[in-house]
Every structure is written in C-alpha cells, then in structure tokens.
C-alpha cells in the first residue's frame, strides 16, 4: 500500500496541491519569458535603430588647411564626403593661414598693450571669416551648412581673456542644425564667459580643444584633427626628415609629447580627450592617408614607433623639442623655509605657468641659493616685473633672464621598466657636443635644457640613437606651419 494518493489513483496530478503550485509557477515563468522575449526584441530594435542612425563625427581643420580659397574648397569636399558616408558632421575651423599674426601686428601698431577684452574681440574675427567662407563652399557643393560662433555653439568659459578655459558646452543649437540635416561649422578658439557674457579666446590649440569639447558634449564617435602632416611623428618632421609616423599613441604619451613641445596637438586638447575618453584621429587634410590614433587602447594591427608587435609597449614614443621658452634665475635667495614658496606665489599671482624648476645647493658660507625655472617667452616680461615687486619680501639679490634656450624631451611609458634609457640619452647628447643646463624627469619623460642653437642637431642625434629613423624620407610636410 502506498502513501501517495496520486499513485493509488485517488487524485489526478493536476488536481493535487503540488500540481496546482506547478501550474502557477509555469504560468508565471511563461509570463516572465514572454516579457523577456519582448524586451529582447525591443532591445534588438533599439540596437538596430542606433546602428542605422547617423553617427556624429567632429572634424577640426587648422590654419594651414584653410589658408586660402583653394584650401577651403578642398576641405569642403572632404566634409561633404563624410556627410555622404552617412555621418552627421560638425566642423571646427581655425583662422586662415597667418591671419592671427596679422591681427596681432595691427593691434600692436594701435596700442602697445591692448586690453584683453578688445584683443579677444579682434582675434575671434579671423575664425568667423573662416567659418562663413567654409559654409559658403559647402553650400556651393549642394549641401546645407550652418555656421556658429563659439558662443552660438554653446562654448562657455571662465573670464580670463586670451587664455580662457572651457567650463561647459551646451550644444543645443548644433543638435538642432544636425537634426535638420545641416553640416554645422563652428568657429574654433573662442567662447563666451559665464558671468559677463564677454567673448573670450582659448589660447594656443584653442580650436583643437573646442573640437574635443564638442565631441564630448555631442557623444561623437571620433574627433578628427586635420593638419598639414600625416599624423603624429616620432619627431618634428621639419627638423628630422627621417621621422616615422606613429600609427597609435596612448593619451599618456601624447600628453607628455604635447607638454614637451610637440606642435601637432595641444596639451589641453589631449587632456580633455583623455578625461572624456574621446578617440582622436590626427591626419592630413592634404592627403587621404590614415593618420595617428590617440586613445586609451591600441587598435588591432597597429605598430609601435619602434616596430613592436601590438601587445608590446614601445620603450620610447618620440622625441619632442621646444624653443619657445625662456629661463629665469633668481640669484641669492635666502636658503630657509618659505622662500621658494614666496617666489612661486609671486609668479602664480601673475597667472604665469612655469615648466621646469631647479634649486642649487646653497653655499655654506652665505646661506644663499639660486632658483632657476623655465616659462613661455611671452610671459618673461610679466614674470620679471612680478618678481621685482616681491624682491624686498623674498630678499633675493638679482634676476637673470635667458631666452636663448631650448628643451629636448624623450617620451615613452616603456622607460619605466627599461633601465639604461637615461644613460643612453645623456651619452648621445655628450657625443653630439651638447651641454646640459637643466634636467627634469617624470615616470615617462626625460627633459633637458640646452642652448637653442644646439637643439636641431641634438634632436636628430637622439632620434637616430633610439632607432627611430625611417628607411626613407617619409615625413611630408604639406603646409609648412605645423597646424
């Protein structure tokens, strides 16, 4: 005799308490599965919709790319081609050729020290000319284009004239233009201050920074930076004819190269791209060649500057140089706590950025030391004036100013784990007869200051010593200015 009623035929399985529970579970599970399949179908539809939607591409063109009417028409054709390939295109354009220098010269003829606000109003005229002409050229090719000043594009900055920083980007007008099928043309290098609504300029590399900021705000697929060379090279191709084009470089290495004098991308532009993880593709507007990708991860199949396999980290990414800096030496500073702080507080209050800093060992007999630092030549006069005003408080003896210096930097994340890089660098400079005046290092960079006249030969020597020279003169400079 069994204890199971169902087994004895007393109850059908579906009529049992357990059977009822199973029925309810089955119905509930069926509802869940139906919902899951519905959600999966909806997700697939959404994925299909996203895949079929035009992706936004932001392009930036430097002054050499739009230097004249022919250049503007060539750029317009490239932009229209991107539009035909199914992209929504936003373009950031720089001033034509040497227009900025001409405007600065005019300002200095009128006033030796033009007011910052009016100076910004003057300089932004150059980009507005470029954007309007480019929009006209695109319309002449049968496509709709709408131009925007920095303020119209929603580029919000702080109130520091001549070197403002971007606070926010609100690209509502740009999105509307794209939704209506237009190509959006934005004047680079400029914005509007958040508090006073004054026109501001972003300083060196401002157009590239504008492009990356817009790419981040618009969630663009990529930010393409067009210049007069085919990408980022292992050295300045104007100095080293055998420089190699780099297929891919990390944000980290590119930041160091940019900070060390590489002209192809500004430090602020790369910093912004890294912060918002915006891939940058640096390429020439004068050719159809693939350029250099700047991103967090190396694309498959790309090689390092020294020909390493994709899974390996290059020891060195490149050699950079900079002859735009000067050196100030503060002589006879009392060697006691607080004196260095007072010195650099005076510089900071004058809103001057400094680069390398070296303090000598103090003389035991006098208790005095010297502090040397480098800074942009354009800030030299202002720095000297700021220190002179603080001379009594600091108690130094005198100031020395030297604007005939140059900086040479070796950059590469691989040097962190490869001993001997520093020794090879210094040996190469010694063999080239180059005297070192200052040394500065980070985990992935070694920089030295030398005489400006020694820089070209030193860069070529270092480039050769670290195996960067290409088999042929592949480095082509189309425009001749670097941007």
PDB file of N, CA and C in Angstrom, residues 144-208:
ATOM      1  N   UNK A 144      23.662  71.571 -47.312  1.00  0.00           N
ATOM      2  CA  UNK A 144      23.330  72.653 -46.395  1.00  0.00           C
ATOM      3  C   UNK A 144      24.332  72.718 -45.254  1.00  0.00           C
ATOM      4  N   UNK A 145      24.777  73.910 -44.961  1.00  0.00           N
ATOM      5  CA  UNK A 145      25.707  74.128 -43.848  1.00  0.00           C
ATOM      6  C   UNK A 145      25.278  75.359 -43.081  1.00  0.00           C
ATOM      7  N   UNK A 146      25.487  75.311 -41.758  1.00  0.00           N
ATOM      8  CA  UNK A 146      25.130  76.441 -40.893  1.00  0.00           C
ATOM      9  C   UNK A 146      26.320  76.766 -40.009  1.00  0.00           C
ATOM     10  N   UNK A 147      26.732  78.028 -39.984  1.00  0.00           N
ATOM     11  CA  UNK A 147      27.910  78.426 -39.208  1.00  0.00           C
ATOM     12  C   UNK A 147      27.504  78.956 -37.838  1.00  0.00           C
ATOM     13  N   UNK A 148      28.404  78.741 -36.860  1.00  0.00           N
ATOM     14  CA  UNK A 148      28.167  79.151 -35.473  1.00  0.00           C
ATOM     15  C   UNK A 148      29.441  79.770 -34.901  1.00  0.00           C
ATOM     16  N   UNK A 149      29.298  80.869 -34.199  1.00  0.00           N
ATOM     17  CA  UNK A 149      30.413  81.374 -33.399  1.00  0.00           C
ATOM     18  C   UNK A 149      30.549  80.484 -32.170  1.00  0.00           C
ATOM     19  N   UNK A 150      31.612  80.672 -31.408  1.00  0.00           N
ATOM     20  CA  UNK A 150      31.780  79.870 -30.205  1.00  0.00           C
ATOM     21  C   UNK A 150      30.628  80.035 -29.238  1.00  0.00           C
ATOM     22  N   UNK A 151      30.163  81.254 -29.045  1.00  0.00           N
ATOM     23  CA  UNK A 151      29.048  81.491 -28.121  1.00  0.00           C
ATOM     24  C   UNK A 151      27.761  80.865 -28.640  1.00  0.00           C
ATOM     25  N   UNK A 152      27.513  80.937 -29.942  1.00  0.00           N
ATOM     26  CA  UNK A 152      26.321  80.318 -30.518  1.00  0.00           C
ATOM     27  C   UNK A 152      26.363  78.800 -30.409  1.00  0.00           C
ATOM     28  N   UNK A 153      27.581  78.245 -30.419  1.00  0.00           N
ATOM     29  CA  UNK A 153      27.742  76.795 -30.295  1.00  0.00           C
ATOM     30  C   UNK A 153      27.618  76.323 -28.849  1.00  0.00           C
ATOM     31  N   UNK A 154      27.553  77.264 -27.904  1.00  0.00           N
ATOM     32  CA  UNK A 154      27.385  76.907 -26.501  1.00  0.00           C
ATOM     33  C   UNK A 154      28.669  76.625 -25.758  1.00  0.00           C
ATOM     34  N   UNK A 155      29.787  77.212 -26.214  1.00  0.00           N
ATOM     35  CA  UNK A 155      31.076  77.025 -25.532  1.00  0.00           C
ATOM     36  C   UNK A 155      31.176  78.064 -24.414  1.00  0.00           C
ATOM     37  N   UNK A 156      31.016  77.621 -23.189  1.00  0.00           N
ATOM     38  CA  UNK A 156      31.009  78.506 -22.011  1.00  0.00           C
ATOM     39  C   UNK A 156      32.376  78.449 -21.342  1.00  0.00           C
ATOM     40  N   UNK A 157      32.955  79.610 -21.062  1.00  0.00           N
ATOM     41  CA  UNK A 157      34.303  79.660 -20.490  1.00  0.00           C
ATOM     42  C   UNK A 157      34.334  80.478 -19.199  1.00  0.00           C
ATOM     43  N   UNK A 158      35.512  80.502 -18.580  1.00  0.00           N
ATOM     44  CA  UNK A 158      35.728  81.424 -17.470  1.00  0.00           C
ATOM     45  C   UNK A 158      35.992  82.816 -18.050  1.00  0.00           C
ATOM     46  N   UNK A 159      36.396  83.757 -17.215  1.00  0.00           N
ATOM     47  CA  UNK A 159      36.506  85.154 -17.649  1.00  0.00           C
ATOM     48  C   UNK A 159      37.936  85.596 -17.954  1.00  0.00           C
ATOM     49  N   UNK A 160      38.879  84.653 -18.047  1.00  0.00           N
ATOM     50  CA  UNK A 160      40.269  85.005 -18.295  1.00  0.00           C
ATOM     51  C   UNK A 160      40.468  85.254 -19.787  1.00  0.00           C
ATOM     52  N   UNK A 161      40.718  86.476 -20.162  1.00  0.00           N
ATOM     53  CA  UNK A 161      40.893  86.800 -21.570  1.00  0.00           C
ATOM     54  C   UNK A 161      42.241  86.299 -22.093  1.00  0.00           C
ATOM     55  N   UNK A 162      42.254  85.921 -23.364  1.00  0.00           N
ATOM     56  CA  UNK A 162      43.426  85.447 -24.105  1.00  0.00           C
ATOM     57  C   UNK A 162      43.810  84.002 -23.799  1.00  0.00           C
ATOM     58  N   UNK A 163      43.378  83.439 -22.692  1.00  0.00           N
ATOM     59  CA  UNK A 163      43.663  82.027 -22.375  1.00  0.00           C
ATOM     60  C   UNK A 163      42.576  81.457 -21.463  1.00  0.00           C
ATOM     61  N   UNK A 164      41.324  81.650 -21.883  1.00  0.00           N
ATOM     62  CA  UNK A 164      40.185  81.170 -21.099  1.00  0.00           C
ATOM     63  C   UNK A 164      40.130  79.646 -21.102  1.00  0.00           C
ATOM     64  N   UNK A 165      39.498  79.086 -20.101  1.00  0.00           N
ATOM     65  CA  UNK A 165      39.296  77.640 -20.017  1.00  0.00           C
ATOM     66  C   UNK A 165      37.804  77.334 -20.136  1.00  0.00           C
ATOM     67  N   UNK A 166      37.503  76.225 -20.794  1.00  0.00           N
ATOM     68  CA  UNK A 166      36.111  75.830 -21.012  1.00  0.00           C
ATOM     69  C   UNK A 166      35.508  75.303 -19.713  1.00  0.00           C
ATOM     70  N   UNK A 167      34.350  75.840 -19.361  1.00  0.00           N
ATOM     71  CA  UNK A 167      33.615  75.395 -18.175  1.00  0.00           C
ATOM     72  C   UNK A 167      32.553  74.382 -18.558  1.00  0.00           C
ATOM     73  N   UNK A 168      31.857  74.645 -19.665  1.00  0.00           N
ATOM     74  CA  UNK A 168      30.748  73.794 -20.080  1.00  0.00           C
ATOM     75  C   UNK A 168      30.501  73.984 -21.574  1.00  0.00           C
ATOM     76  N   UNK A 169      29.848  73.000 -22.170  1.00  0.00           N
ATOM     77  CA  UNK A 169      29.418  73.101 -23.564  1.00  0.00           C
ATOM     78  C   UNK A 169      27.955  72.706 -23.637  1.00  0.00           C
ATOM     79  N   UNK A 170      27.124  73.597 -24.155  1.00  0.00           N
ATOM     80  CA  UNK A 170      25.683  73.340 -24.282  1.00  0.00           C
ATOM     81  C   UNK A 170      25.302  73.447 -25.763  1.00  0.00           C
ATOM     82  N   UNK A 171      25.464  72.358 -26.508  1.00  0.00           N
ATOM     83  CA  UNK A 171      25.364  72.432 -27.974  1.00  0.00           C
ATOM     84  C   UNK A 171      23.951  72.253 -28.524  1.00  0.00           C
ATOM     85  N   UNK A 172      22.957  72.882 -27.888  1.00  0.00           N
ATOM     86  CA  UNK A 172      21.585  72.733 -28.355  1.00  0.00           C
ATOM     87  C   UNK A 172      21.392  73.181 -29.795  1.00  0.00           C
ATOM     88  N   UNK A 173      21.995  74.318 -30.135  1.00  0.00           N
ATOM     89  CA  UNK A 173      21.872  74.833 -31.497  1.00  0.00           C
ATOM     90  C   UNK A 173      22.528  73.912 -32.513  1.00  0.00           C
ATOM     91  N   UNK A 174      23.636  73.304 -32.132  1.00  0.00           N
ATOM     92  CA  UNK A 174      24.331  72.369 -33.013  1.00  0.00           C
ATOM     93  C   UNK A 174      23.455  71.146 -33.273  1.00  0.00           C
ATOM     94  N   UNK A 175      22.847  70.605 -32.205  1.00  0.00           N
ATOM     95  CA  UNK A 175      21.996  69.425 -32.360  1.00  0.00           C
ATOM     96  C   UNK A 175      20.807  69.727 -33.279  1.00  0.00           C
ATOM     97  N   UNK A 176      20.231  70.895 -33.111  1.00  0.00           N
ATOM     98  CA  UNK A 176      19.104  71.266 -33.967  1.00  0.00           C
ATOM     99  C   UNK A 176      19.525  71.325 -35.425  1.00  0.00           C
ATOM    100  N   UNK A 177      20.684  71.921 -35.674  1.00  0.00           N
ATOM    101  CA  UNK A 177      21.180  72.012 -37.049  1.00  0.00           C
ATOM    102  C   UNK A 177      21.418  70.623 -37.639  1.00  0.00           C
ATOM    103  N   UNK A 178      21.981  69.713 -36.847  1.00  0.00           N
ATOM    104  CA  UNK A 178      22.232  68.355 -37.327  1.00  0.00           C
ATOM    105  C   UNK A 178      20.918  67.627 -37.606  1.00  0.00           C
ATOM    106  N   UNK A 179      19.948  67.778 -36.709  1.00  0.00           N
ATOM    107  CA  UNK A 179      18.648  67.126 -36.893  1.00  0.00           C
ATOM    108  C   UNK A 179      17.943  67.610 -38.158  1.00  0.00           C
ATOM    109  N   UNK A 180      18.224  68.831 -38.530  1.00  0.00           N
ATOM    110  CA  UNK A 180      17.618  69.394 -39.751  1.00  0.00           C
ATOM    111  C   UNK A 180      18.411  69.040 -41.005  1.00  0.00           C
ATOM    112  N   UNK A 181      19.476  68.232 -40.841  1.00  0.00           N
ATOM    113  CA  UNK A 181      20.248  67.777 -41.989  1.00  0.00           C
ATOM    114  C   UNK A 181      21.399  68.676 -42.383  1.00  0.00           C
ATOM    115  N   UNK A 182      21.691  69.665 -41.560  1.00  0.00           N
ATOM    116  CA  UNK A 182      22.783  70.592 -41.872  1.00  0.00           C
ATOM    117  C   UNK A 182      24.137  70.049 -41.421  1.00  0.00           C
ATOM    118  N   UNK A 183      25.180  70.523 -42.052  1.00  0.00           N
ATOM    119  CA  UNK A 183      26.543  70.378 -41.546  1.00  0.00           C
ATOM    120  C   UNK A 183      26.806  71.606 -40.678  1.00  0.00           C
ATOM    121  N   UNK A 184      27.262  71.387 -39.450  1.00  0.00           N
ATOM    122  CA  UNK A 184      27.489  72.501 -38.519  1.00  0.00           C
ATOM    123  C   UNK A 184      28.947  72.943 -38.586  1.00  0.00           C
ATOM    124  N   UNK A 185      29.176  74.221 -38.833  1.00  0.00           N
ATOM    125  CA  UNK A 185      30.524  74.784 -38.904  1.00  0.00           C
ATOM    126  C   UNK A 185      30.716  75.720 -37.708  1.00  0.00           C
ATOM    127  N   UNK A 186      31.678  75.421 -36.867  1.00  0.00           N
ATOM    128  CA  UNK A 186      31.883  76.173 -35.627  1.00  0.00           C
ATOM    129  C   UNK A 186      33.224  76.906 -35.671  1.00  0.00           C
ATOM    130  N   UNK A 187      33.213  78.173 -35.292  1.00  0.00           N
ATOM    131  CA  UNK A 187      34.454  78.938 -35.167  1.00  0.00           C
ATOM    132  C   UNK A 187      35.208  78.455 -33.931  1.00  0.00           C
ATOM    133  N   UNK A 188      36.420  77.969 -34.124  1.00  0.00           N
ATOM    134  CA  UNK A 188      37.213  77.469 -33.006  1.00  0.00           C
ATOM    135  C   UNK A 188      37.877  78.586 -32.227  1.00  0.00           C
ATOM    136  N   UNK A 189      38.583  78.183 -31.117  1.00  0.00           N
ATOM    137  CA  UNK A 189      39.452  79.122 -30.412  1.00  0.00           C
ATOM    138  C   UNK A 189      38.706  80.129 -29.546  1.00  0.00           C
ATOM    139  N   UNK A 190      37.366  80.033 -29.480  1.00  0.00           N
ATOM    140  CA  UNK A 190      36.599  81.090 -28.807  1.00  0.00           C
ATOM    141  C   UNK A 190      35.393  80.550 -28.060  1.00  0.00           C
ATOM    142  N   UNK A 191      34.930  81.353 -27.098  1.00  0.00           N
ATOM    143  CA  UNK A 191      33.729  81.025 -26.343  1.00  0.00           C
ATOM    144  C   UNK A 191      33.144  82.289 -25.773  1.00  0.00           C
ATOM    145  N   UNK A 192      32.295  82.118 -24.760  1.00  0.00           N
ATOM    146  CA  UNK A 192      31.684  83.266 -24.100  1.00  0.00           C
ATOM    147  C   UNK A 192      31.786  83.054 -22.594  1.00  0.00           C
ATOM    148  N   UNK A 193      32.155  84.100 -21.861  1.00  0.00           N
ATOM    149  CA  UNK A 193      32.345  83.958 -20.416  1.00  0.00           C
ATOM    150  C   UNK A 193      31.008  83.742 -19.714  1.00  0.00           C
ATOM    151  N   UNK A 194      31.049  82.929 -18.671  1.00  0.00           N
ATOM    152  CA  UNK A 194      29.825  82.558 -17.980  1.00  0.00           C
ATOM    153  C   UNK A 194      29.194  83.718 -17.238  1.00  0.00           C
ATOM    154  N   UNK A 195      30.023  84.606 -16.680  1.00  0.00           N
ATOM    155  CA  UNK A 195      29.475  85.666 -15.840  1.00  0.00           C
ATOM    156  C   UNK A 195      29.121  86.933 -16.622  1.00  0.00           C
ATOM    157  N   UNK A 196      30.072  87.464 -17.401  1.00  0.00           N
ATOM    158  CA  UNK A 196      29.846  88.745 -18.069  1.00  0.00           C
ATOM    159  C   UNK A 196      29.358  88.615 -19.515  1.00  0.00           C
ATOM    160  N   UNK A 197      29.347  87.366 -20.021  1.00  0.00           N
ATOM    161  CA  UNK A 197      28.938  87.120 -21.419  1.00  0.00           C
ATOM    162  C   UNK A 197      29.866  87.825 -22.413  1.00  0.00           C
ATOM    163  N   UNK A 198      31.132  87.999 -22.029  1.00  0.00           N
ATOM    164  CA  UNK A 198      32.125  88.570 -22.943  1.00  0.00           C
ATOM    165  C   UNK A 198      32.677  87.482 -23.858  1.00  0.00           C
ATOM    166  N   UNK A 199      33.084  87.885 -25.056  1.00  0.00           N
ATOM    167  CA  UNK A 199      33.764  86.963 -25.948  1.00  0.00           C
ATOM    168  C   UNK A 199      35.160  86.684 -25.393  1.00  0.00           C
ATOM    169  N   UNK A 200      35.559  85.412 -25.382  1.00  0.00           N
ATOM    170  CA  UNK A 200      36.873  85.023 -24.866  1.00  0.00           C
ATOM    171  C   UNK A 200      37.589  84.153 -25.899  1.00  0.00           C
ATOM    172  N   UNK A 201      38.915  84.104 -25.789  1.00  0.00           N
ATOM    173  CA  UNK A 201      39.698  83.189 -26.620  1.00  0.00           C
ATOM    174  C   UNK A 201      40.404  82.182 -25.723  1.00  0.00           C
ATOM    175  N   UNK A 202      40.706  80.999 -26.304  1.00  0.00           N
ATOM    176  CA  UNK A 202      41.190  79.871 -25.517  1.00  0.00           C
ATOM    177  C   UNK A 202      42.701  79.704 -25.525  1.00  0.00           C
ATOM    178  N   UNK A 203      43.403  80.553 -26.266  1.00  0.00           N
ATOM    179  CA  UNK A 203      44.856  80.437 -26.311  1.00  0.00           C
ATOM    180  C   UNK A 203      45.322  79.390 -27.296  1.00  0.00           C
ATOM    181  N   UNK A 204      46.615  79.052 -27.236  1.00  0.00           N
ATOM    182  CA  UNK A 204      47.215  78.116 -28.189  1.00  0.00           C
ATOM    183  C   UNK A 204      46.476  76.778 -28.186  1.00  0.00           C
ATOM    184  N   UNK A 205      46.207  76.261 -29.385  1.00  0.00           N
ATOM    185  CA  UNK A 205      45.500  74.988 -29.516  1.00  0.00           C
ATOM    186  C   UNK A 205      44.024  75.080 -29.209  1.00  0.00           C
ATOM    187  N   UNK A 206      43.498  76.313 -29.194  1.00  0.00           N
ATOM    188  CA  UNK A 206      42.106  76.507 -28.799  1.00  0.00           C
ATOM    189  C   UNK A 206      41.095  75.852 -29.723  1.00  0.00           C
ATOM    190  N   UNK A 207      41.386  75.799 -31.013  1.00  0.00           N
ATOM    191  CA  UNK A 207      40.443  75.181 -31.952  1.00  0.00           C
ATOM    192  C   UNK A 207      40.362  73.674 -31.742  1.00  0.00           C
ATOM    193  N   UNK A 208      41.515  73.030 -31.534  1.00  0.00           N
ATOM    194  CA  UNK A 208      41.510  71.591 -31.259  1.00  0.00           C
ATOM    195  C   UNK A 208      40.773  71.284 -29.959  1.00  0.00           C
TER     196      UNK A 208
END
